[in-house]
Every structure is written in C-alpha cells, then in structure tokens.
Amino acid sequence: SVPAPPPPAPRLTTPVPLRAPPPEYPRRARRREWEGRVLLLVEVLPDGSVGEIRVKESSGHSLLDRTAVETVRERWTFQPARANGRPVRSFVEVPIRFRLT
C-alpha cells in the first residue's frame, strides 16, 4: 500500500501590533543625551496580550532597555499570529529606537 501523504504544514501568520505607543523618553536619559536602539523578543499570546519579553540587543543603557520593556509589556497589544486560522502563541522581534530630536 502507498503511505498517506504528510499533512500540509500549518499556514502561519505573524503577529501585528494593534496598539504600539512609543515609550516616554526617560528624563535622565534625555539630560545625558543617551540614544540607542533596543531589540526585544516579545512573546505574543493567543489573545494578543504580551507574555515574556527578552532584550535581544541592548541599547547600551539599562535605563533605555528597561523603559522599552516596560512600555511594550504595559501598553502594547497585538493581533496574534494564526495557524490555520486559529490564534496561537508566537514570538516577534520589536525594535525600539530612542532618538533625541
């Protein structure tokens, strides 16, 4: 007999930020003219909320890194990733740039 074909791979979409306010620039960082980019690895839960967050690349300033993490954790929401039309847990990289203007 012929073996059954493997099931199709699930169609996976990526999570999309729905609410993504920028972080407030910390006063101390502004006074010291600190700038930088933080790259976060964000777990997006099936309901679109944020789970774990890891700093994948630091800005070089722990204050900016912490501010980026807190902002995403407390204020961001996502349209979750979907596999075969159903919301699933996933991870997405989120860059946060601190630039003085």
CSV table of N, CA, C and O in Angstrom, one decimal:
chain,number,residue,atom,x,y,z
A,1,SER,N,0.8,-1.2,0.0
A,1,SER,CA,0.0,0.0,0.0
A,1,SER,C,0.9,1.2,0.0
A,1,SER,O,2.0,1.2,0.5
A,2,VAL,N,0.3,2.3,-0.5
A,2,VAL,CA,1.0,3.6,-0.6
A,2,VAL,C,0.8,4.4,0.7
A,2,VAL,O,-0.3,4.5,1.2
A,3,PRO,N,1.9,4.9,1.4
A,3,PRO,CA,1.7,5.7,2.6
A,3,PRO,C,0.9,7.0,2.3
A,3,PRO,O,1.0,7.5,1.2
A,4,ALA,N,0.2,7.4,3.3
A,4,ALA,CA,-0.6,8.6,3.2
A,4,ALA,C,0.4,9.8,3.1
A,4,ALA,O,1.4,9.8,3.7
A,5,PRO,N,0.0,10.8,2.3
A,5,PRO,CA,0.9,12.0,2.2
A,5,PRO,C,0.9,12.7,3.6
A,5,PRO,O,-0.1,12.6,4.4
A,6,PRO,N,2.0,13.4,3.9
A,6,PRO,CA,2.0,14.1,5.2
A,6,PRO,C,1.0,15.2,5.2
A,6,PRO,O,0.6,15.8,4.1
A,7,PRO,N,0.5,15.6,6.4
A,7,PRO,CA,-0.5,16.7,6.4
A,7,PRO,C,0.2,18.0,6.0
A,7,PRO,O,1.4,18.1,6.1
A,8,PRO,N,-0.6,18.9,5.4
A,8,PRO,CA,0.1,20.2,5.0
A,8,PRO,C,0.6,20.9,6.2
A,8,PRO,O,0.0,20.8,7.3
A,9,ALA,N,1.7,21.7,6.0
A,9,ALA,CA,2.2,22.5,7.0
A,9,ALA,C,1.2,23.6,7.4
A,9,ALA,O,0.5,24.1,6.5
A,10,PRO,N,1.1,23.9,8.7
A,10,PRO,CA,0.1,24.9,9.0
A,10,PRO,C,0.5,26.3,8.4
A,10,PRO,O,1.7,26.6,8.4
A,11,ARG,N,-0.5,27.0,7.9
A,11,ARG,CA,-0.3,28.3,7.4
A,11,ARG,C,-0.2,29.2,8.7
A,11,ARG,O,-1.1,29.3,9.4
A,12,LEU,N,1.0,29.9,8.8
A,12,LEU,CA,1.2,30.7,10.0
A,12,LEU,C,1.4,32.1,9.6
A,12,LEU,O,2.1,32.5,8.7
A,13,THR,N,0.6,33.0,10.3
A,13,THR,CA,0.8,34.5,10.1
A,13,THR,C,1.6,35.0,11.2
A,13,THR,O,1.8,34.3,12.2
A,14,THR,N,2.1,36.2,11.0
A,14,THR,CA,2.9,36.8,12.1
A,14,THR,C,2.0,37.8,12.9
A,14,THR,O,1.1,38.3,12.3
A,15,PRO,N,2.4,38.0,14.2
A,15,PRO,CA,1.6,38.9,15.0
A,15,PRO,C,1.8,40.4,14.5
A,15,PRO,O,2.9,40.7,13.9
A,16,VAL,N,0.8,41.2,14.6
A,16,VAL,CA,0.9,42.6,14.1
A,16,VAL,C,0.5,43.5,15.3
A,16,VAL,O,-0.5,43.3,15.9
A,17,PRO,N,1.3,44.5,15.6
A,17,PRO,CA,1.0,45.4,16.7
A,17,PRO,C,-0.3,46.2,16.4
A,17,PRO,O,-0.5,46.7,15.3
A,18,LEU,N,-1.3,46.2,17.3
A,18,LEU,CA,-2.5,46.9,17.1
A,18,LEU,C,-2.4,48.3,17.9
A,18,LEU,O,-2.8,49.3,17.4
A,19,ARG,N,-1.8,48.2,19.1
A,19,ARG,CA,-1.6,49.4,19.9
A,19,ARG,C,-0.1,49.4,20.3
A,19,ARG,O,0.3,48.5,20.9
A,20,ALA,N,0.6,50.4,19.8
A,20,ALA,CA,2.1,50.4,20.0
A,20,ALA,C,2.6,51.8,20.3
A,20,ALA,O,3.3,52.3,19.5
A,21,PRO,N,2.2,52.4,21.4
A,21,PRO,CA,2.7,53.7,21.7
A,21,PRO,C,4.2,53.7,21.9
A,21,PRO,O,4.7,52.8,22.5
A,22,PRO,N,4.8,54.8,21.5
A,22,PRO,CA,6.3,54.9,21.8
A,22,PRO,C,6.5,55.1,23.2
A,22,PRO,O,5.7,55.6,23.9
A,23,PRO,N,7.7,54.7,23.7
A,23,PRO,CA,8.0,54.9,25.2
A,23,PRO,C,8.2,56.4,25.4
A,23,PRO,O,8.6,57.1,24.5
A,24,GLU,N,8.0,56.8,26.6
A,24,GLU,CA,8.3,58.2,27.0
A,24,GLU,C,9.9,58.2,27.2
A,24,GLU,O,10.4,57.2,27.8
A,25,TYR,N,10.5,59.2,26.7
A,25,TYR,CA,11.9,59.3,26.9
A,25,TYR,C,12.3,59.6,28.4
A,25,TYR,O,11.8,60.5,28.9
A,26,PRO,N,13.0,58.7,29.0
A,26,PRO,CA,13.3,59.0,30.4
A,26,PRO,C,14.1,60.3,30.6
A,26,PRO,O,15.0,60.6,29.8
A,27,ARG,N,13.7,61.1,31.6
A,27,ARG,CA,14.3,62.4,31.8
A,27,ARG,C,15.8,62.3,31.9
A,27,ARG,O,16.6,63.1,31.4
A,28,ARG,N,16.3,61.3,32.7
A,28,ARG,CA,17.7,61.2,33.0
A,28,ARG,C,18.5,60.9,31.7
A,28,ARG,O,19.5,61.4,31.4
A,29,ALA,N,17.9,60.1,30.8
A,29,ALA,CA,18.5,59.7,29.5
A,29,ALA,C,18.5,60.9,28.6
A,29,ALA,O,19.5,61.2,27.9
A,30,ARG,N,17.5,61.7,28.7
A,30,ARG,CA,17.4,62.9,27.8
A,30,ARG,C,18.5,63.9,28.3
A,30,ARG,O,19.2,64.5,27.5
A,31,ARG,N,18.6,64.1,29.6
A,31,ARG,CA,19.6,65.0,30.2
A,31,ARG,C,21.0,64.6,29.8
A,31,ARG,O,21.9,65.4,29.5
A,32,ARG,N,21.2,63.3,29.8
A,32,ARG,CA,22.6,62.8,29.5
A,32,ARG,C,22.8,62.5,28.0
A,32,ARG,O,23.8,62.0,27.6
A,33,GLU,N,21.8,62.9,27.2
A,33,GLU,CA,21.8,62.7,25.8
A,33,GLU,C,22.1,61.3,25.3
A,33,GLU,O,22.8,61.0,24.4
A,34,TRP,N,21.4,60.3,26.0
A,34,TRP,CA,21.6,58.9,25.7
A,34,TRP,C,20.6,58.6,24.5
A,34,TRP,O,19.4,59.0,24.6
A,35,GLU,N,21.1,57.9,23.5
A,35,GLU,CA,20.3,57.4,22.4
A,35,GLU,C,20.6,56.0,22.2
A,35,GLU,O,21.6,55.5,22.7
A,36,GLY,N,19.8,55.3,21.5
A,36,GLY,CA,20.1,53.9,21.2
A,36,GLY,C,18.9,53.2,20.7
A,36,GLY,O,17.7,53.7,20.6
A,37,ARG,N,19.1,51.9,20.3
A,37,ARG,CA,18.1,51.0,19.8
A,37,ARG,C,18.1,49.8,20.6
A,37,ARG,O,19.1,49.2,20.8
A,38,VAL,N,16.9,49.4,21.1
A,38,VAL,CA,16.7,48.1,21.8
A,38,VAL,C,16.0,47.2,20.9
A,38,VAL,O,15.0,47.5,20.3
A,39,LEU,N,16.5,45.9,20.8
A,39,LEU,CA,15.7,44.9,20.1
A,39,LEU,C,15.2,43.9,21.1
A,39,LEU,O,15.9,43.3,21.8
A,40,LEU,N,13.8,43.9,21.1
A,40,LEU,CA,13.2,43.0,22.1
A,40,LEU,C,12.6,41.7,21.4
A,40,LEU,O,12.2,41.8,20.2
A,41,LEU,N,12.7,40.6,22.1
A,41,LEU,CA,12.0,39.4,21.6
A,41,LEU,C,10.7,39.3,22.5
A,41,LEU,O,10.8,39.1,23.7
A,42,VAL,N,9.6,39.5,21.8
A,42,VAL,CA,8.3,39.6,22.5
A,42,VAL,C,7.5,38.3,22.3
A,42,VAL,O,7.2,38.0,21.1
A,43,GLU,N,7.0,37.7,23.3
A,43,GLU,CA,6.0,36.6,23.2
A,43,GLU,C,4.6,37.2,23.1
A,43,GLU,O,4.2,38.0,23.9
A,44,VAL,N,3.9,36.8,22.1
A,44,VAL,CA,2.5,37.3,21.9
A,44,VAL,C,1.6,36.1,22.1
A,44,VAL,O,1.7,35.1,21.5
A,45,LEU,N,0.7,36.3,23.1
A,45,LEU,CA,-0.2,35.2,23.5
A,45,LEU,C,-1.4,35.1,22.5
A,45,LEU,O,-1.6,36.1,21.8
A,46,PRO,N,-2.1,34.0,22.5
A,46,PRO,CA,-3.2,33.9,21.6
A,46,PRO,C,-4.3,35.0,21.7
A,46,PRO,O,-5.0,35.3,20.7
A,47,ASP,N,-4.4,35.6,22.9
A,47,ASP,CA,-5.4,36.7,23.0
A,47,ASP,C,-4.8,38.1,22.6
A,47,ASP,O,-5.5,39.1,22.7
A,48,GLY,N,-3.6,38.1,22.1
A,48,GLY,CA,-3.0,39.4,21.6
A,48,GLY,C,-2.2,40.1,22.7
A,48,GLY,O,-1.6,41.1,22.4
A,49,SER,N,-2.3,39.6,23.9
A,49,SER,CA,-1.5,40.3,25.0
A,49,SER,C,-0.1,39.9,25.0
A,49,SER,O,0.3,38.9,24.3
A,50,VAL,N,0.8,40.6,25.7
A,50,VAL,CA,2.2,40.3,25.7
A,50,VAL,C,2.5,39.4,26.9
A,50,VAL,O,2.1,39.6,28.0
A,51,GLY,N,3.4,38.4,26.6
A,51,GLY,CA,3.8,37.4,27.6
A,51,GLY,C,5.3,37.8,28.0
A,51,GLY,O,5.5,39.0,28.4
A,52,GLU,N,6.2,36.9,27.9
A,52,GLU,CA,7.6,37.2,28.2
A,52,GLU,C,8.2,38.1,27.2
A,52,GLU,O,7.9,38.2,26.1
A,53,ILE,N,9.2,38.9,27.7
A,53,ILE,CA,10.0,39.8,26.9
A,53,ILE,C,11.4,39.6,27.2
A,53,ILE,O,11.8,39.6,28.4
A,54,ARG,N,12.3,39.5,26.2
A,54,ARG,CA,13.7,39.4,26.4
A,54,ARG,C,14.4,40.5,25.6
A,54,ARG,O,14.0,40.8,24.5
A,55,VAL,N,15.4,41.1,26.2
A,55,VAL,CA,16.2,42.1,25.4
A,55,VAL,C,17.2,41.2,24.6
A,55,VAL,O,18.1,40.6,25.1
A,56,LYS,N,17.0,41.3,23.3
A,56,LYS,CA,17.9,40.5,22.4
A,56,LYS,C,19.1,41.3,22.1
A,56,LYS,O,20.2,40.7,22.0
A,57,GLU,N,19.0,42.6,21.9
A,57,GLU,CA,20.1,43.5,21.7
A,57,GLU,C,19.9,44.8,22.6
A,57,GLU,O,18.9,45.4,22.4
A,58,SER,N,20.9,45.1,23.4
A,58,SER,CA,20.8,46.2,24.3
A,58,SER,C,21.1,47.5,23.6
A,58,SER,O,21.9,47.5,22.6
A,59,SER,N,20.5,48.6,24.1
A,59,SER,CA,20.9,49.9,23.6
A,59,SER,C,22.2,50.4,24.1
A,59,SER,O,22.8,51.4,23.6
A,60,GLY,N,22.7,49.7,25.1
A,60,GLY,CA,23.9,50.1,25.8
A,60,GLY,C,23.6,50.9,27.1
A,60,GLY,O,24.5,51.2,27.8
A,61,HIS,N,22.3,51.1,27.3
A,61,HIS,CA,21.9,51.9,28.5
A,61,HIS,C,20.8,51.1,29.2
A,61,HIS,O,19.7,51.0,28.6
A,62,SER,N,21.0,50.6,30.4
A,62,SER,CA,20.0,49.7,31.0
A,62,SER,C,18.7,50.5,31.2
A,62,SER,O,17.6,49.9,31.2
A,63,LEU,N,18.7,51.8,31.4
A,63,LEU,CA,17.5,52.6,31.6
A,63,LEU,C,16.7,52.6,30.4
A,63,LEU,O,15.4,52.4,30.4
A,64,LEU,N,17.3,52.8,29.2
A,64,LEU,CA,16.5,52.7,27.9
A,64,LEU,C,16.0,51.3,27.7
A,64,LEU,O,14.8,51.2,27.3
A,65,ASP,N,16.8,50.3,28.0
A,65,ASP,CA,16.3,48.9,27.8
A,65,ASP,C,15.1,48.7,28.7
A,65,ASP,O,14.1,48.1,28.2
A,66,ARG,N,15.2,49.0,30.0
A,66,ARG,CA,14.0,48.8,30.9
A,66,ARG,C,12.8,49.6,30.5
A,66,ARG,O,11.7,49.0,30.5
A,67,THR,N,13.0,50.8,30.0
A,67,THR,CA,11.8,51.6,29.6
A,67,THR,C,11.2,51.0,28.4
A,67,THR,O,9.9,50.9,28.3
A,68,ALA,N,11.9,50.4,27.4
A,68,ALA,CA,11.4,49.8,26.3
A,68,ALA,C,10.6,48.5,26.7
A,68,ALA,O,9.4,48.3,26.3
A,69,VAL,N,11.1,47.7,27.6
A,69,VAL,CA,10.5,46.5,28.1
A,69,VAL,C,9.2,46.9,28.8
A,69,VAL,O,8.1,46.3,28.5
A,70,GLU,N,9.2,47.8,29.7
A,70,GLU,CA,8.0,48.2,30.4
A,70,GLU,C,6.9,48.8,29.5
A,70,GLU,O,5.7,48.5,29.7
A,71,THR,N,7.3,49.6,28.5
A,71,THR,CA,6.3,50.1,27.6
A,71,THR,C,5.6,49.0,26.8
A,71,THR,O,4.4,49.0,26.7
A,72,VAL,N,6.4,48.1,26.3
A,72,VAL,CA,5.7,47.0,25.5
A,72,VAL,C,4.9,46.2,26.4
A,72,VAL,O,3.8,45.8,26.0
A,73,ARG,N,5.4,45.8,27.6
A,73,ARG,CA,4.6,44.9,28.5
A,73,ARG,C,3.3,45.6,28.9
A,73,ARG,O,2.3,44.9,29.0
A,74,GLU,N,3.4,46.9,29.2
A,74,GLU,CA,2.2,47.5,29.9
A,74,GLU,C,1.2,48.2,28.9
A,74,GLU,O,0.1,48.3,29.2
A,75,ARG,N,1.7,48.5,27.7
A,75,ARG,CA,0.9,49.4,26.8
A,75,ARG,C,0.6,48.8,25.4
A,75,ARG,O,-0.2,49.3,24.7
A,76,TRP,N,1.4,47.8,25.0
A,76,TRP,CA,1.2,47.2,23.6
A,76,TRP,C,0.2,46.1,23.6
A,76,TRP,O,0.1,45.3,24.5
A,77,THR,N,-0.5,46.0,22.5
A,77,THR,CA,-1.4,44.8,22.2
A,77,THR,C,-1.2,44.5,20.7
A,77,THR,O,-0.8,45.3,19.9
A,78,PHE,N,-1.4,43.2,20.4
A,78,PHE,CA,-1.2,42.7,19.1
A,78,PHE,C,-2.4,41.9,18.6
A,78,PHE,O,-3.2,41.4,19.3
A,79,GLN,N,-2.4,41.9,17.3
A,79,GLN,CA,-3.3,40.9,16.6
A,79,GLN,C,-2.4,39.6,16.6
A,79,GLN,O,-1.3,39.7,16.1
A,80,PRO,N,-2.8,38.6,17.2
A,80,PRO,CA,-2.0,37.4,17.4
A,80,PRO,C,-1.7,36.7,16.1
A,80,PRO,O,-2.4,36.9,15.1
A,81,ALA,N,-0.6,35.9,16.1
A,81,ALA,CA,-0.3,35.1,15.0
A,81,ALA,C,-1.4,34.0,14.9
A,81,ALA,O,-2.1,33.7,15.8
A,82,ARG,N,-1.6,33.5,13.7
A,82,ARG,CA,-2.6,32.5,13.4
A,82,ARG,C,-2.0,31.3,12.7
A,82,ARG,O,-1.2,31.5,11.8
A,83,ALA,N,-2.4,30.1,13.1
A,83,ALA,CA,-2.0,28.9,12.4
A,83,ALA,C,-3.3,28.3,11.9
A,83,ALA,O,-4.2,28.0,12.8
A,84,ASN,N,-3.4,28.1,10.6
A,84,ASN,CA,-4.7,27.6,10.1
A,84,ASN,C,-5.9,28.3,10.6
A,84,ASN,O,-6.9,27.7,10.9
A,85,GLY,N,-5.8,29.7,10.7
A,85,GLY,CA,-6.9,30.5,11.1
A,85,GLY,C,-7.2,30.6,12.6
A,85,GLY,O,-8.0,31.4,13.0
A,86,ARG,N,-6.4,29.9,13.4
A,86,ARG,CA,-6.6,29.9,14.8
A,86,ARG,C,-5.5,30.7,15.5
A,86,ARG,O,-4.3,30.5,15.2
A,87,PRO,N,-5.8,31.6,16.5
A,87,PRO,CA,-4.8,32.3,17.2
A,87,PRO,C,-3.9,31.4,17.9
A,87,PRO,O,-4.3,30.4,18.6
A,88,VAL,N,-2.6,31.7,17.8
A,88,VAL,CA,-1.5,30.9,18.5
A,88,VAL,C,-0.5,31.8,19.2
A,88,VAL,O,-0.3,32.9,18.8
A,89,ARG,N,0.2,31.2,20.1
A,89,ARG,CA,1.3,31.8,20.8
A,89,ARG,C,2.5,31.9,19.8
A,89,ARG,O,2.7,31.0,19.1
A,90,SER,N,3.2,33.1,19.8
A,90,SER,CA,4.3,33.2,18.9
A,90,SER,C,5.3,34.2,19.5
A,90,SER,O,5.0,34.8,20.5
A,91,PHE,N,6.4,34.4,18.7
A,91,PHE,CA,7.4,35.4,19.2
A,91,PHE,C,7.6,36.4,18.0
A,91,PHE,O,7.6,36.0,16.8
A,92,VAL,N,7.9,37.6,18.3
A,92,VAL,CA,8.2,38.6,17.3
A,92,VAL,C,9.3,39.5,17.8
A,92,VAL,O,9.4,39.8,19.0
A,93,GLU,N,10.2,39.9,16.9
A,93,GLU,CA,11.2,40.9,17.3
A,93,GLU,C,10.6,42.3,17.2
A,93,GLU,O,10.0,42.6,16.1
A,94,VAL,N,10.9,43.1,18.2
A,94,VAL,CA,10.3,44.5,18.2
A,94,VAL,C,11.5,45.5,18.4
A,94,VAL,O,12.1,45.5,19.5
A,95,PRO,N,11.9,46.3,17.4
A,95,PRO,CA,12.9,47.3,17.7
A,95,PRO,C,12.3,48.6,18.3
A,95,PRO,O,11.2,49.0,17.8
A,96,ILE,N,12.9,49.1,19.3
A,96,ILE,CA,12.5,50.4,19.9
A,96,ILE,C,13.7,51.3,19.8
A,96,ILE,O,14.8,51.0,20.3
A,97,ARG,N,13.5,52.5,19.1
A,97,ARG,CA,14.6,53.4,19.0
A,97,ARG,C,14.4,54.6,19.9
A,97,ARG,O,13.3,55.2,19.9
A,98,PHE,N,15.4,55.0,20.6
A,98,PHE,CA,15.4,56.2,21.4
A,98,PHE,C,16.3,57.2,20.6
A,98,PHE,O,17.5,57.0,20.5
A,99,ARG,N,15.7,58.3,20.1
A,99,ARG,CA,16.5,59.3,19.4
A,99,ARG,C,16.0,60.7,19.8
A,99,ARG,O,14.8,61.0,19.8
A,100,LEU,N,17.0,61.5,20.2
A,100,LEU,CA,16.7,62.9,20.7
A,100,LEU,C,16.4,63.7,19.4
A,100,LEU,O,17.1,63.5,18.4
A,101,THR,N,15.4,64.5,19.5
A,101,THR,CA,15.1,65.4,18.3
A,101,THR,C,15.2,66.8,18.7
A,101,THR,O,15.1,67.2,19.8
